[in-house]
Amino acid sequence: MNYSVKEVSDIIGAEYDTIRDSIISHLLTDSRTLSFPETSLFFAIKTKTNDGHKYIRDLYRSGVRNFVVTDEPPGFYRMPEATFLFVKNGLGALQKLVACHRKRFSIPVIGITGSNGKTVVKELLYQLMQADFNIVRSPRSYNSQIGVPLSVWEMNERHTLGIFEAGISEPDEMDKLRPLIAPTVGLITNIGEAHQENFRSAKEKCMEKLSLFIDSDIILYNTDDKLVESALDAMCLSYKAIGWSRKDTDATLFVNAIEKGETSTKLRCTTMGLVHEYVIPFTDDAFIEDVLHCITVMFYLNPSGILHKDAVFASLEPVAMRLEVKDGINGCRLINDAYNSDINSLHVALDFQQTRRADKKLKNTVILSDMLQTGMALKSLYARVAELLHRKKINRIIGIGPGISENGHLFKEMETAFYSSTSEFIYSFKPDLFHDEIILIKGSRSFHFENITELLEKKVHETVLEVNLDAIIHNFNYYRSRLHPRTKMVCMVKAFGYGVGSFELARTLQDHRCDYLAVAVADEGEDLRKEGISAPVMVMNPELHSFHLLFDYMLEPEVYSFRLLDALIKEASRRGITSFPVHIKIDTGMHRLGFEPGDMPEVCRRIKSQDGITVRSVFSHLAGSDSPELDDFTEKQIEIYSGAASVLEEGLGYPVLKHILNSAGIERFPEHQKDMVRLGISLYGVSASGNAEGLQSVCSLKTVILQIRHVPAGDAVGYGCKTVVRRDSKIAVIPIGYADGLNRLLSNGTGEALAGGKRCPVVGNICMDACMIDVTDADVNEGDQVIIFNDELTVNELAGKTGTIPYEILTSISSRVKRVYFRE
């Protein structure tokens, strides 16, 4: 729907100097997701870690003319065509506008909250009811204070049902979301441990979540959940709460039986005296519970309609909770979103595609299926899709399905190819037609685009390292929130990003405005630049033969000796370069690299006598900041550093950035954060000091079972016959060995792997390309997944068993192990 700027101003109570006649149809809170500048309204929101006002000037250059601000932005008078709406709180204004927008609609709206399962239930409901309603829903997991208003804003007069999820992490947050969603039907999934640290009890957290439903007509829940039931009673909401139960035969939906097969489950339920059976293609308990929530909702909204949904339940598809980034054939990168296709989620996926491309010269390609049951006329729908792809600078569209094919003429100024079905595309597929592209694969479930992904994916080792980019972002923001607003952050991406892969990591950090990236050697920096990384890059161990890379790729070197300093000055002079930034390192007690503190006057003299280089920062490295027993030594290091840094800055006559804290230092000595800090291992979810709670695990190393051997008691396993089994055993062979980075010290029962939910010991010596685990007590088959480490079997645990540190475990993972990156 469209609003005039004047209407928006009146709704949010803004003040302004001048206001221009403009139409607003798109709300923008992230400058990177801009698609429609002419009709966008940007909310400059201040958070603990960022300030939207910093991006107004760039947005103005990109064509945005309407802004909601709390302060006069930088360069205010150089934007004469802009309308600035001044408010006291940018986020509050966004929520106020959307709350008003929500009041325009009287359709049923389902609000979903809980600790787990919100997104899955929402997507299952969409699958089950999309034939009955024109549904607007939250894209992916847009359930935050910003995500909810952006989701609800998409409601328009065509929709007949809304499904929105709401998440909270602190008290009083749900009060702000309730008027935005204004659910007529409330559903609470369950209450888990997430965000418990911000509440006095689980009951208090449950009541906070239930406050979303104070004005709802009905609340649906699992009546066997005594915590939820108690919270409903305490809030006097029990009178309008109904639900499903496996124990109470009087429940609105009574679950008579759950019968699990190998690949499916039969649910036998009774409601209104009628027994009905549903067969679903899942067997895990969480999905079964999610489906029972859905059945309850459907019975409330359309009791007769659910009786004819047997085929829909039987064909339910797994809910894809994440966007995956994979290596493809012929230099391509794949973004796999092959489980749903609608206009809102397409917008989100295209934004993600743009951030993956960065500045690298890759062609933007989209493989897109028909969008089913949108309620829009096909011509209008695909005209909108074509405009969106054009604005996102897509170079090639491959459309699959009769609907998009019939409207192929709408896709102009880009390469096009259309196929009536997935099988037709696969039949005509030629690998040579795909080169150096970033390919978004996005299709409705019924098109089975996973088969296309398999064609385009680079075939590699079955052992993979899964990297959660959301966890990287969480950990980055966790540490940024502990710093002063003006303290800068250097993120260490050396050693192939501590083993997780530096390119995707660097892109993600760059997208979230990391101030500096740091690598060990210039070659690593060169690789980042070639992948399109434009953020400042610091080189910690520059070598004399790599000066050409430093200057050619604008890589800022650490300078730790007079020999290196003089050589850099000479090379800069030879090239006619001036004011090239460098970083001076001082040795304050670690005795690795660095100038002596007493060298600072001479360093100043040599730098002031030339104009080829300039000092950007001065730093030192703490040797024992993770060890309380070395605190006196650490404080002495900081004292020595502070004195030497002051001498350098005074001698140079201009300010330089000062930094000494590493990961453990940030955790234990935040009072010494100075101008900048350096975040290393803790970015990857491993607390350097053991004191940081709330970090998220970033990596999971996974493989598969190649073969299961039945070994009789008394027989030996592996090279050297080092392990003799004491009972008749099932021994699984898995394709990971020391050439993949699995330490041989984990051989012969020292190490374990997770298979079938059980810890299975390593048996025999670990081989170069394989090892064996005892799966006698695990219910597994050949082809099943095995986990080497994750958030349950941790990197720290493996490090302890091998007498090393987590750094070595991560950086030892071989390059032949495929990295798969994903966002939830």
Coordinates of C-alpha atoms in Angstrom, one line a residue, residues 219-759:
I219 CA -4.8 -18.8 22.3
L220 CA -3.7 -22.2 21.1
Y221 CA -1.1 -24.3 22.9
N222 CA 0.0 -27.8 24.0
T223 CA -2.1 -28.3 27.1
D224 CA 0.3 -30.9 28.4
D225 CA 2.8 -28.0 28.9
K226 CA 2.3 -27.2 32.6
L227 CA 4.6 -24.1 32.4
V228 CA 2.5 -22.5 29.7
E229 CA -0.7 -23.5 31.5
S230 CA 0.5 -22.0 34.8
A231 CA 1.5 -18.7 33.0
L232 CA -2.0 -18.5 31.3
D233 CA -3.6 -18.9 34.7
A234 CA -1.4 -16.2 36.2
M235 CA -2.3 -13.8 33.4
C236 CA -6.0 -14.6 33.6
L237 CA -6.0 -15.8 29.9
S238 CA -7.0 -19.4 30.5
Y239 CA -10.6 -18.6 29.6
K240 CA -9.7 -18.2 25.9
A241 CA -7.0 -20.9 25.7
I242 CA -7.6 -24.2 24.0
G243 CA -5.2 -26.7 22.6
W244 CA -4.0 -30.2 21.9
S245 CA -3.0 -33.0 24.3
R246 CA -1.6 -36.5 24.4
K247 CA -3.0 -37.0 27.9
D248 CA -6.3 -35.1 28.3
T249 CA -9.1 -36.8 26.4
D250 CA -11.3 -33.7 26.9
A251 CA -8.8 -31.5 25.0
T252 CA -10.0 -29.7 21.9
L253 CA -7.6 -31.9 19.9
F254 CA -6.8 -35.2 21.6
V255 CA -3.9 -37.2 20.1
N256 CA -5.0 -40.8 20.4
A257 CA -1.8 -42.3 18.9
I258 CA 1.5 -41.5 17.2
E259 CA 2.8 -44.4 15.1
K260 CA 6.2 -43.9 13.7
G261 CA 7.4 -45.8 10.6
E262 CA 10.8 -45.6 8.9
T263 CA 10.1 -42.5 7.0
S264 CA 6.7 -41.3 8.0
T265 CA 4.4 -40.9 11.0
K266 CA 0.7 -41.6 11.4
L267 CA -1.2 -39.2 13.8
R268 CA -4.6 -40.4 15.0
C269 CA -6.5 -37.4 16.6
T270 CA -10.0 -36.8 18.0
T271 CA -11.8 -33.5 17.8
M272 CA -15.5 -32.8 18.2
G273 CA -16.0 -36.5 18.6
L274 CA -14.6 -37.3 15.3
V275 CA -11.4 -39.4 14.8
H276 CA -9.1 -38.6 11.9
E277 CA -5.7 -39.8 10.8
Y278 CA -2.9 -37.8 9.2
V279 CA 0.2 -39.3 7.7
I280 CA 3.2 -37.0 7.6
P281 CA 6.6 -37.6 6.0
F282 CA 8.6 -36.9 9.2
T283 CA 9.5 -39.0 12.2
D284 CA 11.4 -36.6 14.5
D285 CA 9.5 -35.5 17.6
A286 CA 10.0 -31.7 17.0
F287 CA 8.3 -31.8 13.6
I288 CA 5.5 -34.0 14.9
E289 CA 4.9 -31.4 17.7
D290 CA 5.0 -28.6 15.1
V291 CA 2.4 -30.4 12.9
L292 CA 0.1 -30.9 15.9
H293 CA 0.2 -27.1 16.5
C294 CA -0.8 -26.7 12.8
I295 CA -3.7 -29.1 13.0
T296 CA -5.0 -27.2 16.0
V297 CA -4.8 -23.9 14.2
M298 CA -6.5 -25.3 11.1
F299 CA -9.4 -26.8 13.1
Y300 CA -10.0 -23.4 14.7
L301 CA -9.9 -21.5 11.4
N302 CA -11.7 -24.0 9.2
P303 CA -13.0 -27.1 10.9
S304 CA -14.5 -28.7 7.8
G305 CA -11.6 -27.8 5.5
I306 CA -9.0 -29.8 7.3
L307 CA -10.9 -33.0 6.7
H308 CA -9.9 -33.0 3.1
K309 CA -6.2 -32.3 3.5
D310 CA -4.8 -35.8 3.6
A311 CA -2.7 -35.4 0.4
V312 CA -1.4 -32.1 1.6
F313 CA -0.2 -33.5 4.9
A314 CA 1.4 -36.5 3.2
S315 CA 3.3 -34.2 0.8
L316 CA 4.6 -31.8 3.4
E317 CA 8.2 -30.7 2.7
P318 CA 10.9 -30.0 5.2
V319 CA 11.3 -26.4 6.1
A320 CA 14.6 -24.9 4.9
M321 CA 15.7 -22.7 7.7
R322 CA 18.8 -21.3 6.0
L323 CA 20.4 -20.0 2.9
E324 CA 23.4 -22.1 1.9
V325 CA 26.4 -20.8 0.0
K326 CA 28.4 -23.5 -1.9
D327 CA 31.1 -23.7 -4.5
G328 CA 29.8 -24.5 -7.9
I329 CA 31.2 -25.7 -11.2
N330 CA 33.4 -23.5 -13.4
G331 CA 34.1 -20.8 -10.8
C332 CA 30.5 -20.3 -9.8
R333 CA 29.0 -19.7 -6.4
L334 CA 25.7 -21.1 -5.5
I335 CA 23.1 -19.7 -3.1
N336 CA 20.7 -22.5 -2.4
D337 CA 17.2 -21.5 -1.4
A338 CA 15.5 -24.3 -3.2
Y339 CA 12.5 -24.8 -1.0
N340 CA 10.2 -21.8 -1.4
S341 CA 9.4 -19.1 -3.9
D342 CA 7.4 -16.0 -3.2
I343 CA 7.9 -12.3 -3.8
N344 CA 8.9 -11.4 -0.2
S345 CA 11.4 -14.2 0.3
L346 CA 12.8 -13.5 -3.2
H347 CA 13.6 -9.9 -2.1
V348 CA 15.5 -11.2 1.0
A349 CA 17.4 -13.8 -1.1
L350 CA 18.4 -11.2 -3.7
D351 CA 19.7 -8.9 -1.0
F352 CA 21.8 -11.8 0.3
Q353 CA 23.0 -12.5 -3.2
Q354 CA 24.2 -8.9 -3.6
T355 CA 26.3 -9.1 -0.4
R356 CA 28.0 -12.3 -1.5
R357 CA 29.0 -10.7 -4.8
A358 CA 30.8 -7.8 -3.3
D359 CA 33.1 -6.2 -5.9
K360 CA 34.2 -9.4 -7.6
K361 CA 33.3 -9.5 -11.3
L362 CA 30.8 -12.3 -11.1
K363 CA 27.6 -12.3 -13.2
N364 CA 24.3 -12.3 -11.2
T365 CA 22.1 -15.2 -12.2
V366 CA 18.7 -16.3 -10.8
I367 CA 17.1 -19.7 -11.4
L368 CA 13.5 -19.1 -10.4
S369 CA 10.4 -21.3 -10.5
D370 CA 6.8 -20.4 -10.8
M371 CA 5.4 -18.6 -7.7
L372 CA 2.3 -20.6 -6.7
Q373 CA -1.0 -19.4 -5.2
T374 CA 0.0 -15.8 -4.7
G375 CA -3.5 -14.5 -5.4
M376 CA -2.1 -12.1 -8.0
A377 CA -2.7 -12.1 -11.7
L378 CA 0.2 -13.8 -13.4
K379 CA 1.1 -10.9 -15.6
S380 CA 1.1 -8.5 -12.6
L381 CA 3.1 -10.9 -10.5
Y382 CA 5.9 -11.5 -13.0
A383 CA 6.0 -7.8 -14.0
R384 CA 6.8 -7.1 -10.3
V385 CA 9.4 -9.9 -10.2
A386 CA 11.0 -8.6 -13.4
E387 CA 11.2 -5.1 -12.0
L388 CA 12.8 -6.4 -8.8
L389 CA 15.4 -8.4 -10.7
H390 CA 16.2 -5.4 -12.9
R391 CA 16.7 -3.2 -9.9
K392 CA 18.9 -5.8 -8.3
K393 CA 21.1 -5.8 -11.5
I394 CA 20.4 -9.4 -12.3
N395 CA 22.2 -10.4 -15.5
R396 CA 20.4 -13.6 -16.3
I397 CA 17.1 -15.2 -15.4
I398 CA 16.4 -18.9 -15.9
G399 CA 12.6 -19.3 -15.4
I400 CA 11.1 -22.8 -14.8
G401 CA 7.4 -23.4 -14.9
P402 CA 4.5 -22.6 -17.2
G403 CA 3.5 -19.4 -15.5
I404 CA 6.9 -17.6 -15.6
S405 CA 7.6 -19.0 -19.1
E406 CA 4.4 -17.5 -20.5
N407 CA 5.4 -14.1 -19.1
G408 CA 9.0 -14.3 -20.1
H409 CA 8.6 -11.3 -22.4
L410 CA 8.4 -9.1 -19.2
F411 CA 12.0 -9.8 -18.3
K412 CA 13.9 -7.2 -20.3
E413 CA 17.5 -6.0 -20.3
M414 CA 18.8 -9.4 -19.1
E415 CA 19.6 -12.8 -20.6
T416 CA 16.6 -15.1 -20.4
A417 CA 15.9 -18.8 -20.8
F418 CA 12.6 -20.5 -19.9
Y419 CA 11.6 -24.1 -19.4
S420 CA 8.3 -25.7 -18.7
S421 CA 9.6 -28.0 -16.0
T422 CA 12.6 -28.9 -13.9
S423 CA 13.1 -32.1 -15.9
E424 CA 13.2 -30.1 -19.2
F425 CA 16.0 -27.9 -17.7
I426 CA 17.9 -30.9 -16.5
Y427 CA 17.6 -32.7 -19.9
S428 CA 19.0 -29.6 -21.7
F429 CA 21.6 -28.8 -19.1
K430 CA 25.1 -28.0 -20.3
P431 CA 27.8 -27.2 -17.7
D432 CA 29.8 -25.0 -20.1
L433 CA 26.9 -22.5 -20.1
F434 CA 27.7 -21.6 -16.5
H435 CA 31.0 -19.7 -15.7
D436 CA 32.0 -17.2 -13.0
E437 CA 28.5 -16.5 -11.8
I438 CA 26.8 -16.2 -8.4
I439 CA 23.7 -18.2 -8.9
L440 CA 20.6 -17.9 -6.7
I441 CA 18.6 -21.1 -6.9
K442 CA 15.0 -20.4 -5.7
G443 CA 12.1 -22.6 -6.3
S444 CA 8.8 -23.7 -4.9
R445 CA 9.0 -27.1 -3.3
S446 CA 7.1 -28.9 -5.9
F447 CA 9.7 -28.1 -8.5
H448 CA 12.4 -30.0 -6.7
F449 CA 15.2 -27.6 -7.4
E450 CA 17.5 -29.6 -5.2
N451 CA 18.1 -31.6 -8.3
I452 CA 19.4 -28.5 -10.1
T453 CA 21.6 -27.6 -7.1
E454 CA 23.2 -31.1 -7.4
L455 CA 23.9 -30.5 -11.1
L456 CA 25.6 -27.1 -10.4
E457 CA 27.5 -28.0 -7.2
K458 CA 31.2 -28.7 -7.4
K459 CA 31.7 -32.3 -6.5
V460 CA 34.1 -32.7 -3.6
H461 CA 34.9 -34.7 -0.5
E462 CA 31.9 -35.9 1.5
T463 CA 33.4 -34.4 4.7
V464 CA 32.2 -30.9 5.1
L465 CA 32.7 -28.0 7.5
E466 CA 29.4 -26.2 8.0
V467 CA 29.9 -22.5 9.0
N468 CA 27.0 -20.6 10.5
L469 CA 27.4 -17.0 9.4
D470 CA 24.6 -15.9 11.7
A471 CA 26.8 -17.1 14.6
I472 CA 29.7 -15.1 13.3
I473 CA 27.5 -12.0 13.3
H474 CA 26.1 -12.8 16.7
N475 CA 29.6 -13.1 18.2
F476 CA 30.9 -10.0 16.4
N477 CA 28.0 -8.0 17.8
Y478 CA 28.4 -9.6 21.3
Y479 CA 31.9 -8.2 21.6
R480 CA 31.0 -4.9 19.9
S481 CA 28.2 -4.4 22.5
R482 CA 30.8 -4.6 25.3
L483 CA 32.9 -1.8 23.8
H484 CA 32.5 2.0 23.9
P485 CA 30.5 3.2 20.8
R486 CA 33.7 4.8 19.3
T487 CA 36.0 1.8 19.9
K488 CA 37.0 0.2 16.6
M489 CA 37.4 -3.5 16.0
V490 CA 39.9 -5.5 14.1
C491 CA 38.7 -9.0 13.2
M492 CA 41.4 -11.7 12.6
V493 CA 40.8 -13.6 9.4
K494 CA 44.3 -15.0 9.0
A495 CA 45.1 -18.7 8.4
F496 CA 42.1 -19.1 6.1
G497 CA 39.8 -17.5 8.6
Y498 CA 41.0 -19.8 11.5
G499 CA 40.1 -22.6 9.2
V500 CA 36.5 -21.7 8.5
G501 CA 37.2 -19.9 5.2
S502 CA 38.3 -16.3 4.9
F503 CA 36.3 -15.1 1.9
E504 CA 32.8 -15.7 3.2
L505 CA 33.9 -14.6 6.6
A506 CA 35.4 -11.4 5.4
R507 CA 32.3 -10.6 3.3
T508 CA 30.1 -11.1 6.3
L509 CA 32.2 -8.9 8.5
Q510 CA 32.5 -6.3 5.9
D511 CA 28.7 -6.2 5.5
H512 CA 28.4 -5.6 9.2
R513 CA 30.9 -2.7 9.1
C514 CA 33.9 -4.3 10.7
D515 CA 36.6 -1.5 10.9
Y516 CA 39.6 -3.7 10.0
L517 CA 40.3 -7.2 8.8
A518 CA 43.7 -8.7 9.7
V519 CA 45.7 -11.4 7.9
A520 CA 49.0 -12.9 8.5
V521 CA 50.8 -12.5 5.2
A522 CA 50.3 -10.3 2.1
D523 CA 49.2 -13.3 0.0
E524 CA 46.1 -13.7 2.2
G525 CA 45.3 -10.0 1.7
E526 CA 45.7 -10.3 -2.0
D527 CA 43.2 -13.2 -2.1
L528 CA 40.7 -11.1 -0.2
R529 CA 41.0 -8.2 -2.6
K530 CA 40.6 -10.5 -5.6
E531 CA 37.4 -11.8 -4.0
G532 CA 36.0 -8.2 -3.8
I533 CA 36.8 -7.3 -0.2
S534 CA 37.2 -3.6 0.1
A535 CA 37.5 -3.2 3.9
P536 CA 40.8 -2.0 5.3
V537 CA 43.2 -5.0 5.7
M538 CA 46.1 -5.2 8.1
V539 CA 49.0 -7.6 7.4
M540 CA 50.5 -8.8 10.7
N541 CA 53.7 -10.5 9.3
P542 CA 54.7 -8.6 6.1
E543 CA 57.8 -10.0 4.3
L544 CA 60.3 -7.9 2.3
H545 CA 59.5 -9.7 -0.9
S546 CA 55.8 -8.9 -0.7
F547 CA 56.0 -5.1 -0.8
H548 CA 54.5 -5.0 -4.3
L549 CA 51.4 -6.8 -3.0
L550 CA 51.0 -4.3 -0.1
F551 CA 51.1 -1.3 -2.4
D552 CA 49.1 -2.8 -5.3
Y553 CA 46.3 -4.1 -3.1
M554 CA 46.3 -1.4 -0.4
L555 CA 47.3 -3.8 2.4
E556 CA 48.4 -2.0 5.6
P557 CA 51.5 -3.7 7.1
E558 CA 52.6 -4.1 10.7
V559 CA 56.0 -2.6 11.1
Y560 CA 58.1 -4.2 13.9
S561 CA 61.8 -3.4 13.1
F562 CA 64.0 -0.7 11.7
R563 CA 65.0 -3.0 8.8
L564 CA 61.4 -3.3 7.8
L565 CA 60.7 0.3 8.4
D566 CA 63.6 1.5 6.2
A567 CA 62.8 -0.9 3.5
L568 CA 59.1 0.2 3.3
I569 CA 60.2 3.9 3.3
K570 CA 62.6 3.2 0.4
E571 CA 60.0 1.2 -1.6
A572 CA 57.3 3.9 -1.1
S573 CA 59.8 6.6 -2.3
R574 CA 60.7 4.5 -5.3
R575 CA 57.1 4.2 -6.3
G576 CA 56.2 7.8 -5.6
I577 CA 53.7 6.8 -2.9
T578 CA 52.9 9.2 -0.1
S579 CA 51.1 8.7 3.3
F580 CA 50.8 4.9 3.0
P581 CA 49.3 3.7 6.3
V582 CA 51.3 1.4 8.6
H583 CA 50.9 0.0 12.1
I584 CA 53.8 0.2 14.6
K585 CA 54.2 -2.8 16.9
I586 CA 55.9 -2.6 20.3
D587 CA 57.3 -5.5 22.2
T588 CA 56.1 -5.1 25.8
G589 CA 57.1 -8.5 27.1
M590 CA 56.0 -11.3 24.8
H591 CA 59.4 -11.1 23.0
R592 CA 58.1 -12.1 19.5
L593 CA 58.0 -9.2 17.1
G594 CA 58.1 -5.6 17.8
F595 CA 60.2 -2.5 18.5
E596 CA 61.6 -2.0 22.0
P597 CA 59.7 0.7 23.9
G598 CA 62.9 2.8 24.0
D599 CA 63.0 2.8 20.2
M600 CA 60.1 5.2 19.9
P601 CA 62.1 8.5 19.6
E602 CA 64.2 7.0 16.7
V603 CA 61.0 5.6 15.0
C604 CA 59.5 9.1 15.2
R605 CA 62.7 10.7 13.7
R606 CA 62.8 8.3 10.7
I607 CA 59.1 8.6 10.0
K608 CA 59.1 12.4 10.2
S609 CA 62.0 12.6 7.8
Q610 CA 60.0 11.2 4.9
D611 CA 56.5 11.3 3.5
G612 CA 56.1 7.8 2.0
I613 CA 54.4 6.3 5.0
T614 CA 52.2 7.5 7.9
V615 CA 51.4 5.7 11.1
R616 CA 47.8 4.6 11.4
S617 CA 48.0 2.8 14.7
V618 CA 50.4 1.6 17.4
F619 CA 49.9 -1.7 19.2
S620 CA 51.3 -4.5 21.3
H621 CA 50.4 -8.1 22.0
L622 CA 49.4 -9.5 25.4
A623 CA 51.1 -12.7 26.3
G624 CA 48.9 -14.0 29.1
S625 CA 45.6 -12.1 29.2
D626 CA 43.7 -15.3 29.4
S627 CA 45.4 -16.4 32.6
P628 CA 44.5 -14.8 36.0
E629 CA 47.8 -15.9 37.4
L630 CA 49.5 -13.6 34.9
D631 CA 47.3 -10.5 35.6
D632 CA 50.2 -8.6 37.2
F633 CA 52.3 -9.3 34.1
T634 CA 49.5 -8.2 31.8
E635 CA 49.0 -4.9 33.7
K636 CA 52.7 -4.3 33.5
Q637 CA 52.6 -4.9 29.7
I638 CA 49.7 -2.4 29.4
E639 CA 51.6 0.2 31.4
I640 CA 54.8 -0.2 29.3
Y641 CA 52.7 0.0 26.1
S642 CA 50.8 3.1 27.2
G643 CA 54.0 5.0 27.9
A644 CA 55.6 4.0 24.6
A645 CA 52.5 4.8 22.6
S646 CA 52.3 8.2 24.2
V647 CA 56.0 8.9 23.3
L648 CA 55.3 7.8 19.7
E649 CA 52.1 9.9 19.3
E650 CA 53.7 13.0 20.8
G651 CA 56.8 12.6 18.7
L652 CA 54.9 12.3 15.5
G653 CA 52.7 15.2 16.3
Y654 CA 49.4 13.7 15.1
P655 CA 47.0 11.2 16.7
V656 CA 47.2 7.5 16.0
L657 CA 44.9 4.6 16.9
K658 CA 46.0 2.7 20.0
H659 CA 45.2 -1.0 20.6
I660 CA 46.5 -3.8 22.9
L661 CA 43.5 -6.0 23.8
N662 CA 43.1 -9.4 22.1
S663 CA 40.1 -11.7 22.5
A664 CA 40.9 -12.6 26.1
G665 CA 41.9 -9.0 26.8
I666 CA 38.4 -7.8 25.7
E667 CA 36.8 -10.3 28.0
R668 CA 39.0 -9.6 31.1
F669 CA 40.4 -6.1 30.7
P670 CA 37.8 -4.0 29.0
E671 CA 38.9 -0.9 30.9
H672 CA 42.0 -0.8 28.6
Q673 CA 40.1 -1.0 25.3
K674 CA 41.6 2.3 24.1
D675 CA 40.8 3.2 20.4
M676 CA 40.6 -0.3 19.0
V677 CA 40.6 -4.0 19.9
R678 CA 41.5 -7.2 18.0
L679 CA 39.0 -10.0 18.0
G680 CA 40.4 -13.5 17.1
I681 CA 39.4 -16.9 18.3
S682 CA 36.4 -15.6 20.3
L683 CA 34.8 -14.5 17.0
Y684 CA 34.6 -18.2 16.1
G685 CA 32.6 -19.1 19.3
V686 CA 35.5 -20.1 21.5
S687 CA 35.9 -17.9 24.6
A688 CA 39.6 -17.1 24.9
S689 CA 39.4 -16.8 28.6
G690 CA 36.5 -19.0 29.3
N691 CA 34.6 -16.1 30.8
A692 CA 32.4 -15.1 27.9
E693 CA 28.9 -16.5 28.1
G694 CA 26.5 -16.2 25.2
L695 CA 28.8 -17.0 22.3
Q696 CA 27.4 -19.2 19.6
S697 CA 29.2 -22.1 18.0
V698 CA 30.3 -21.2 14.5
C699 CA 31.4 -24.6 13.0
S700 CA 30.3 -28.1 12.7
L701 CA 32.6 -30.7 11.1
K702 CA 30.5 -33.5 9.5
T703 CA 31.0 -36.6 7.5
V704 CA 29.1 -39.8 6.5
I705 CA 29.3 -43.5 7.1
L706 CA 30.9 -45.2 4.1
Q707 CA 30.6 -48.8 5.4
I708 CA 29.6 -50.7 8.5
R709 CA 31.7 -53.8 9.3
H710 CA 30.7 -56.5 11.8
V711 CA 33.8 -57.4 13.8
P712 CA 33.8 -60.3 16.2
A713 CA 35.2 -60.0 19.7
G714 CA 38.9 -60.5 19.9
D715 CA 39.7 -59.1 16.4
A716 CA 41.9 -56.0 15.9
V717 CA 41.0 -52.9 13.9
G718 CA 43.2 -50.6 11.9
Y719 CA 46.9 -50.2 11.2
G720 CA 49.2 -51.8 13.7
C721 CA 46.3 -53.8 15.2
K722 CA 46.2 -51.3 18.1
T723 CA 42.6 -51.7 19.1
V724 CA 41.2 -55.1 19.9
V725 CA 37.4 -55.1 20.3
R726 CA 36.2 -56.8 23.5
R727 CA 32.7 -57.7 22.1
D728 CA 31.1 -58.4 18.8
S729 CA 31.0 -54.9 17.3
K730 CA 29.7 -52.8 14.5
I731 CA 32.5 -50.7 13.2
A732 CA 31.7 -47.7 10.9
V733 CA 34.3 -46.4 8.4
I734 CA 34.1 -42.7 7.8
P735 CA 36.0 -40.6 5.2
I736 CA 38.0 -38.3 7.4
G737 CA 41.6 -38.8 8.4
Y738 CA 44.7 -36.9 9.4
A739 CA 45.0 -35.4 5.8
D740 CA 41.7 -33.7 6.5
G741 CA 42.9 -32.4 9.8
L742 CA 41.8 -35.1 12.3
N743 CA 44.6 -35.4 14.8
R744 CA 46.1 -38.9 15.1
L745 CA 46.2 -38.4 18.9
L746 CA 42.5 -39.1 18.9
S747 CA 43.2 -42.7 17.8
N748 CA 42.4 -45.8 19.8
G749 CA 39.6 -44.6 22.0
T750 CA 40.9 -41.2 22.8
G751 CA 38.5 -39.4 20.4
E752 CA 34.8 -39.7 19.8
A753 CA 32.3 -38.8 17.1
L754 CA 28.6 -38.4 17.3
A755 CA 26.5 -40.9 15.3
G756 CA 22.8 -41.5 15.7
G757 CA 22.8 -39.2 18.7
K758 CA 25.4 -41.3 20.5
R759 CA 29.1 -40.7 21.3

